[in-house]
Coordinates of C-alpha atoms and ligand atoms in Angstrom, one line a residue:
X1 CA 28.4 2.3 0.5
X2 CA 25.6 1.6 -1.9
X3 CA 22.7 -0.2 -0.2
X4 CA 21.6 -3.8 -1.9
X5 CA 17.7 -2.1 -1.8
X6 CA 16.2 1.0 -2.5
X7 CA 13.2 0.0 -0.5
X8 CA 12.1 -2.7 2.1
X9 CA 8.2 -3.3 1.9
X10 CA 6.8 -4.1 5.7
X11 CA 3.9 -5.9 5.2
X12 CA 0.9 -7.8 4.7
X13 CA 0.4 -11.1 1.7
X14 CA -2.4 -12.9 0.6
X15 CA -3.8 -14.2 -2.6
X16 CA -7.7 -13.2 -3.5
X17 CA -10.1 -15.7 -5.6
X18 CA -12.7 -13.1 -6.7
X19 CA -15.8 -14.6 -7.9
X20 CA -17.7 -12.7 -11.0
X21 CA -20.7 -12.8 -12.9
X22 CA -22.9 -14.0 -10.2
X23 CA -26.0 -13.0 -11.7
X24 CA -28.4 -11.3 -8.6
X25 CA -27.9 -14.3 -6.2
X26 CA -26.5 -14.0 -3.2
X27 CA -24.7 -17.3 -1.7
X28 CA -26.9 -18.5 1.3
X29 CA -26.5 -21.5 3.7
X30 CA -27.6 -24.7 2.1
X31 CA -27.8 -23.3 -1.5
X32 CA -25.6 -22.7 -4.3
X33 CA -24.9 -20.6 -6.8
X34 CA -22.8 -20.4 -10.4
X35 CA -19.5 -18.1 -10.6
X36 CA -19.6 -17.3 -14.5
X37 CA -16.0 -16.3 -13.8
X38 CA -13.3 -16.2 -11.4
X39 CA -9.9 -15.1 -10.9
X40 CA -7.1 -16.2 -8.4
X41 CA -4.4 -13.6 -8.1
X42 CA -1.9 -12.0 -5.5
X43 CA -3.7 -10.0 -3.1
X44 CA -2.6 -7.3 -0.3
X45 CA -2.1 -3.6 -0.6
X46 CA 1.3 -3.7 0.2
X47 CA 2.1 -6.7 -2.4
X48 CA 0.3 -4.4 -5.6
X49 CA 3.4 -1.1 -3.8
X50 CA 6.1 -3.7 -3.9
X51 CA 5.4 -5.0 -7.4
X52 CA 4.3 -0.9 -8.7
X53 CA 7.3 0.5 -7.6
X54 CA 9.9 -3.0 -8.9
X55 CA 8.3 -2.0 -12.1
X56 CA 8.7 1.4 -12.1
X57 CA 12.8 0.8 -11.3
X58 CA 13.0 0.4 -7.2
X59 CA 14.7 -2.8 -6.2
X60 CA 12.4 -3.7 -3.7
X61 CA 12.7 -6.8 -1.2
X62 CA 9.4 -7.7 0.8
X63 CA 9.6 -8.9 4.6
X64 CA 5.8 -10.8 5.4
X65 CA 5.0 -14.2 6.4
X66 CA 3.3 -17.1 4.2
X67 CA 2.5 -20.9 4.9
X68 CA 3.9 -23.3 3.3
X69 CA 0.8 -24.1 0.7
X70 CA 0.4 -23.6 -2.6
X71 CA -1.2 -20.0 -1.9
X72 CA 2.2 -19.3 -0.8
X73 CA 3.7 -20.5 -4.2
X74 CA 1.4 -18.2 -6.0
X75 CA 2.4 -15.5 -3.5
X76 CA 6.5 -16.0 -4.3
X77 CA 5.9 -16.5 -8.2
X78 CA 3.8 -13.4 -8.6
X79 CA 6.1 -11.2 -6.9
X80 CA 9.2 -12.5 -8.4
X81 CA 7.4 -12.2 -11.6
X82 CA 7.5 -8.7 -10.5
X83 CA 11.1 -8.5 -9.7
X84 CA 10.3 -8.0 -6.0
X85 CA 13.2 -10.2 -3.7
X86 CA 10.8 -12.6 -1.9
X87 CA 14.2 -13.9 -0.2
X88 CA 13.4 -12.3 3.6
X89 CA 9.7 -13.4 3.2
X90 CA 9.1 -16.1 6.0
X91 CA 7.4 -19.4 5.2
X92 CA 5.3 -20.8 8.3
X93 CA 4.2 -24.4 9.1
X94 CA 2.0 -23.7 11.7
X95 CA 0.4 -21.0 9.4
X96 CA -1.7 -21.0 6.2
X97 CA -1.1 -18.5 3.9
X98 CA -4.0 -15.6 4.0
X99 CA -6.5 -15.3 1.6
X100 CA -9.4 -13.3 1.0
X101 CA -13.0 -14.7 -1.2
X102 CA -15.1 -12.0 -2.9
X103 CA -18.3 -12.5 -4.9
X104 CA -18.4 -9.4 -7.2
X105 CA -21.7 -7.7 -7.6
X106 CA -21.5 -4.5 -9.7
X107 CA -18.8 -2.3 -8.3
X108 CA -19.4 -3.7 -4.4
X109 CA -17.7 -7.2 -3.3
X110 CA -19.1 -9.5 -0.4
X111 CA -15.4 -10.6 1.3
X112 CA -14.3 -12.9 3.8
X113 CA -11.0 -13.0 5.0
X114 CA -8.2 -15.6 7.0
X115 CA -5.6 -13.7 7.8
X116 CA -3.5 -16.9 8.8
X117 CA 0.3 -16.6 8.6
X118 CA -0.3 -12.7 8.0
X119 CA -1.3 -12.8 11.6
X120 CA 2.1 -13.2 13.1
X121 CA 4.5 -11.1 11.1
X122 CA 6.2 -9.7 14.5
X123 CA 9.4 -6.9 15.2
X124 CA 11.8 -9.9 16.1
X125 CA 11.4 -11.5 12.3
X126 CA 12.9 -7.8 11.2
X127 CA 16.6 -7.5 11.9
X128 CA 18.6 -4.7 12.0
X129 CA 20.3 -6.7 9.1
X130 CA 17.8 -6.2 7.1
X131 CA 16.9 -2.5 7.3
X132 CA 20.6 -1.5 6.8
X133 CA 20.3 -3.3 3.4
X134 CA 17.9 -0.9 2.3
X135 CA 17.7 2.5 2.0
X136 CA 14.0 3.3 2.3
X137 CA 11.3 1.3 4.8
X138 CA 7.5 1.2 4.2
X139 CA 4.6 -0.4 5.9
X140 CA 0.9 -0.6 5.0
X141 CA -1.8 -2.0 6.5
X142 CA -1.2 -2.2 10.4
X143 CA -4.2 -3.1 11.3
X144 CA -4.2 -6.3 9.4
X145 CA -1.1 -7.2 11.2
X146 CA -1.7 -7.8 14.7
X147 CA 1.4 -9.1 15.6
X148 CA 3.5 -5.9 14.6
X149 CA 1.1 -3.6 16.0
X150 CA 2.1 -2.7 18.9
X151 CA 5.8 -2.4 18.1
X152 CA 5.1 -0.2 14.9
X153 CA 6.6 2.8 16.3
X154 CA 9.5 0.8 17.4
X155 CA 9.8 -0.6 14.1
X156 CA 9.9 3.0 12.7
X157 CA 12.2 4.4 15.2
X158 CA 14.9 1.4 14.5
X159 CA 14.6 1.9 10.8
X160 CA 15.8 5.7 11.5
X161 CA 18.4 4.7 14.0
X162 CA 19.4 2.3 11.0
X163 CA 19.9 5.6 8.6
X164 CA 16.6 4.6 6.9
X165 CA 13.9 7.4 5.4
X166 CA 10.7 5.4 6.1
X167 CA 7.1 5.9 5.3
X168 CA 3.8 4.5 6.4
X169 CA 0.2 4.0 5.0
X170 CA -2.1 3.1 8.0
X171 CA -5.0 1.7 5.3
X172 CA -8.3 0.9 6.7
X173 CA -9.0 -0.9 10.4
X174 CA -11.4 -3.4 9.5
X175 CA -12.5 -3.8 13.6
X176 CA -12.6 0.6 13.1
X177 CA -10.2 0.8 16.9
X178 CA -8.3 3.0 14.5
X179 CA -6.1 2.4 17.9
X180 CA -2.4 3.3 16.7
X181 CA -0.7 6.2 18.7
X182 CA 0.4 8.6 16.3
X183 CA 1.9 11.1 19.0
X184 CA 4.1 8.1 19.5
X185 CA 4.6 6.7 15.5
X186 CA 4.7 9.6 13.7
X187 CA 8.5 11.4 14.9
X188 CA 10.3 8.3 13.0
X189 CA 7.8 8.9 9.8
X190 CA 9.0 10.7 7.2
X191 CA 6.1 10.5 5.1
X192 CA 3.0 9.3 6.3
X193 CA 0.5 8.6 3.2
X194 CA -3.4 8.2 4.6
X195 CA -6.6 8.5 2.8
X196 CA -9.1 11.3 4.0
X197 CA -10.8 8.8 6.2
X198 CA -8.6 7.5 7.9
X199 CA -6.7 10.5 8.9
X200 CA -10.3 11.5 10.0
X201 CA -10.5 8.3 12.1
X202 CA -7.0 8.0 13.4
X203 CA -7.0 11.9 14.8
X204 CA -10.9 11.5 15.7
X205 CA -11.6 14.8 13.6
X206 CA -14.4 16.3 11.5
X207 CA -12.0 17.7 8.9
X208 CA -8.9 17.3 6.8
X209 CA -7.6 20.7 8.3
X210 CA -8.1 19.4 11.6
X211 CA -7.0 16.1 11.3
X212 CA -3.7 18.1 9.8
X213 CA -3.6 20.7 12.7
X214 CA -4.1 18.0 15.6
X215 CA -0.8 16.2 14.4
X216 CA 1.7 19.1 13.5
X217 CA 3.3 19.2 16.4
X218 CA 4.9 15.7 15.6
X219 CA 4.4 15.0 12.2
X220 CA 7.0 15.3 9.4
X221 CA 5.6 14.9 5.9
X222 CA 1.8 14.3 5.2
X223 CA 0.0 13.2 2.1
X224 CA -3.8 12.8 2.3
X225 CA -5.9 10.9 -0.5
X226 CA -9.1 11.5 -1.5
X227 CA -9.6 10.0 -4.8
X228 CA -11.1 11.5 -7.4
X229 CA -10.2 15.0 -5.5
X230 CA -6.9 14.5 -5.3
X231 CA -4.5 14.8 -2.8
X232 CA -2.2 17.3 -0.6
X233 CA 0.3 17.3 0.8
X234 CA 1.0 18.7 4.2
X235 CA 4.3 19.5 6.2
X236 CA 6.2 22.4 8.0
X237 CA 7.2 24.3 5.2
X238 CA 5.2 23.2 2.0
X239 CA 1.5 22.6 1.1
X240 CA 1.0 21.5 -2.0
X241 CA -2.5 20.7 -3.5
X242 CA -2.2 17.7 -6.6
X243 CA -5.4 17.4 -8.9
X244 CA -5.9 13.8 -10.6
X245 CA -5.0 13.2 -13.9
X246 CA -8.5 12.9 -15.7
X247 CA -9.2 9.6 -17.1
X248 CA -12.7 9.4 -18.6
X249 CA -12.3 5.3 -19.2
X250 CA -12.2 4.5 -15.5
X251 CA -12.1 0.5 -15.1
X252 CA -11.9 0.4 -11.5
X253 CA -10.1 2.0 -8.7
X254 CA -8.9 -0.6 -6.6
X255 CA -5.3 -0.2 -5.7
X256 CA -5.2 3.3 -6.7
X257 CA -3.7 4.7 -3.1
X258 CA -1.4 1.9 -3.3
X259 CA -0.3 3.1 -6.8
X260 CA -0.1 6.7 -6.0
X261 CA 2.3 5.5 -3.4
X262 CA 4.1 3.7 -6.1
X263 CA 5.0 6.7 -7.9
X264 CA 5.7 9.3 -5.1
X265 CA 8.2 7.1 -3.1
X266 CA 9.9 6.1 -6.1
X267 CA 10.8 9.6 -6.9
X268 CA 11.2 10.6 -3.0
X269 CA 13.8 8.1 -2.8
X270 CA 15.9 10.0 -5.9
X271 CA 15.4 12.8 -3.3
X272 CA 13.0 14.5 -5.9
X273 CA 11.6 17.7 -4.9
X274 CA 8.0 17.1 -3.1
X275 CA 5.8 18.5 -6.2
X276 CA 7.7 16.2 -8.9
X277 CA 7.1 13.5 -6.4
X278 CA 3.2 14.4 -5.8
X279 CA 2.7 14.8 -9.4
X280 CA 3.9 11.2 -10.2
X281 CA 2.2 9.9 -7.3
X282 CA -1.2 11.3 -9.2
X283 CA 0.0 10.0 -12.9
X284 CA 0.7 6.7 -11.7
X285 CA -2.8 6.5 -9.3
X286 CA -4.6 7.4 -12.8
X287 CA -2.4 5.0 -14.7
X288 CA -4.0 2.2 -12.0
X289 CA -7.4 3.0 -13.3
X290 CA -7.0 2.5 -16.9
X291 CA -7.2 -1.6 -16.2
X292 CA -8.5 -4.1 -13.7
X293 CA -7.1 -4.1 -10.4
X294 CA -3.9 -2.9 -8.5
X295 CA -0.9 -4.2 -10.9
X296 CA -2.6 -4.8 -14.5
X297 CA -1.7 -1.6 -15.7
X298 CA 1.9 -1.9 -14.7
X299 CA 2.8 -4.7 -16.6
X300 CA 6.0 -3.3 -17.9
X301 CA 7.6 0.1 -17.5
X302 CA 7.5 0.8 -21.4
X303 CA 3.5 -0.1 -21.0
X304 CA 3.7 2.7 -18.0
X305 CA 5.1 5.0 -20.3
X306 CA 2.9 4.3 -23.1
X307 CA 0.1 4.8 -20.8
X308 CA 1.3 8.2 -19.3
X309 CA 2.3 9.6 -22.6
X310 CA -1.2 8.4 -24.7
X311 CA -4.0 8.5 -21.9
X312 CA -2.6 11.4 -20.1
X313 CA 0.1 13.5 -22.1
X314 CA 3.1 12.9 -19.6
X315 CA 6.1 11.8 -20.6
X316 CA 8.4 9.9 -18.5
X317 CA 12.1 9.9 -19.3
Ligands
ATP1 N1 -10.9 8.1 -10.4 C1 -9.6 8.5 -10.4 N2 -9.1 9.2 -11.5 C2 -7.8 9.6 -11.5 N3 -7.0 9.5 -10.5 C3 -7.4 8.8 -9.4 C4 -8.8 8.3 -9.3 N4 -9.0 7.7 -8.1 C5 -7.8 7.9 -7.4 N5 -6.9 8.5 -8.2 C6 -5.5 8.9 -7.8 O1 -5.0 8.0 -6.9 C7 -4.8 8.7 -5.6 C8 -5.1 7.8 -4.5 O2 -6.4 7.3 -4.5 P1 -7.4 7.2 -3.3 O3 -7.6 8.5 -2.7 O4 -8.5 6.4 -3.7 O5 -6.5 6.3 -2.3 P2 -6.9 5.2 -1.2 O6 -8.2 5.5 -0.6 O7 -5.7 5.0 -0.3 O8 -7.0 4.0 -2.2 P3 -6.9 2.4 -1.9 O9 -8.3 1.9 -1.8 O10 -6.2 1.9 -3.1 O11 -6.1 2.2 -0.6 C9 -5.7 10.0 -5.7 O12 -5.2 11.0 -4.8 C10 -5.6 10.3 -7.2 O13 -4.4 11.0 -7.4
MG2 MG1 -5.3 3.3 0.7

């Protein structure tokens, strides 16, 4: 039977207000300082995968929890402006919807963070229900979901049980516990999609090739990052090493990973072999740095081919 969803999207929302333009000032307590410019936009790692791969063709739906504000509003508009379902997204009371302040200086931000609703995402608010609608599960950013943490691996194993290929991106662990048992995780993960340092952290190795060794046992499919180096992947019976597509106009990187995610699980779901899927993983990380922040690029999927075809001689069909 065909599944309603391609993919379900575990994971974190929150909007950012990025301040700009600051001049050299620094906010301090009992002073203030001019913003020449500001932005208030969807934030979340897992919010710029959902909307990437909607664009790129996935029906997506999105399972996180929000307040009941107008951050939340912003949240639901932006990804239905997307095409992402927001329908299984929970809207809390007790909770305010997360959101993250930066003041820009150069390439380096200043942030602070509530968390609020994102806080309490927890196993019981995914149903079996909802993972048989889909045929794909991913989760990023465990560590800024307390509430799902320690039933990750459950999560993951019910997803399988539900027929589900699933994937995971740990992102970074702002209190750096890095404390996620991957002996136990890793079994239900089909591909698991860190950046060199946090492989490095969450194995407690020196290396890449250590990090890689110390989970083989249990692992299935591994894809490190490591940005402007590319990536490889890892598993049993392929290695494949994926350079970047050169862009010499780099605006900025943020949301690259997230984008290279994008494009590989939208072709692993077609059941692509692993080097189309690596490849389009690297086009469509590149494709993120040719504008400002995660999504920008990805406005439409004729402006993604455009992109690919003039900035990096790919053509998509
Ligand atoms: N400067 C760049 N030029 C071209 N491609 C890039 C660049 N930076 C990243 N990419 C592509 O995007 C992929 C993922 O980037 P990166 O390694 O920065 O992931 P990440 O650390 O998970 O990022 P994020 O901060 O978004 O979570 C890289 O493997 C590469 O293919
Ligand atoms: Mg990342």
């Amino acid at each position: 039977m065909d599944k309603k969803y391609d993919v379900i999207v575990v994971g974190e929302l929150n909007v950012d207000l990025i301040f700009d333009k600051l001049g050299d000032k620094l906010p301090e307590v009992g002073k203030e300082i001019f913003a020449n410019e500001m932005i208030l936009t969807l934030g979340s790692s897992s919010a710029i995968l959902a909307a990437n791969m909607s664009t790129l063709g996935s029906r997506v739906c999105f399972i996180g929890k929000i307040g009941k504000d107008s951050f939340a509003d912003l949240v639901l508009t932006s990804l239905e402006s997307k095409g992402v379902d927001t329908s299984s997204i929970i809207q809390s009371s007790e909770h305010k919807t997360g959101i993250t302040v930066a003041c820009s200086y150069g390439n380096d931000r200043a942030m602070v963070t509530h968390p609020g609703a994102m806080n309490h995402l927890t196993i019981d608010d995914i149903t079996t229900e909802h993972l048989k609608q889909a045929k794909h599960m991913h989760m990023s950013s465990v560590f800024f979901q307390p509430g799902l943490k320690p039933d990750v691996a459950e999560l993951f194993k019910r997803a399988k049980e539900a027929g589900l290929t699933t994937s995971f991106d740990p992102q970074w662990d702002p209190n750096e516990k890095w404390d996620v048992d991957l002996k136990e995780l890793l079994p239900y993960v089909d591909v698991f999609l860190p950046n060199i340092e946090e492989i490095k952290f969450m194995t407690g190795t020196k290396s890449r090739d250590e990090a890689l060794e110390s989970i083989a046992d249990f692992a299935n499919i591994v894809i490190v990052k490591d940005g402007e180096n590319g990536s490889f992947l890892w598993s049993k019976n392929e290695q494949i090493n994926q350079p970047i597509f050169t862009n010499p106009d780099i605006v900025d990187t943020i949301g690259a990973g997230d984008s290279f995610n994008s494009g590989f699980l939208s072709k692993f779901i077609e059941k692509q072999p692993l080097k189309k899927c690596t490849e389009f993983g690297a086009l469509t990380g590149a494709i993120n740095t040719t504008s400002a922040g995660g999504t920008t690029a990805f406005s439409s999927i004729n402006d993604v081919k455009d992109i690919a075809l003039n900035r990096f001689g790919f053509e998509i069909v």
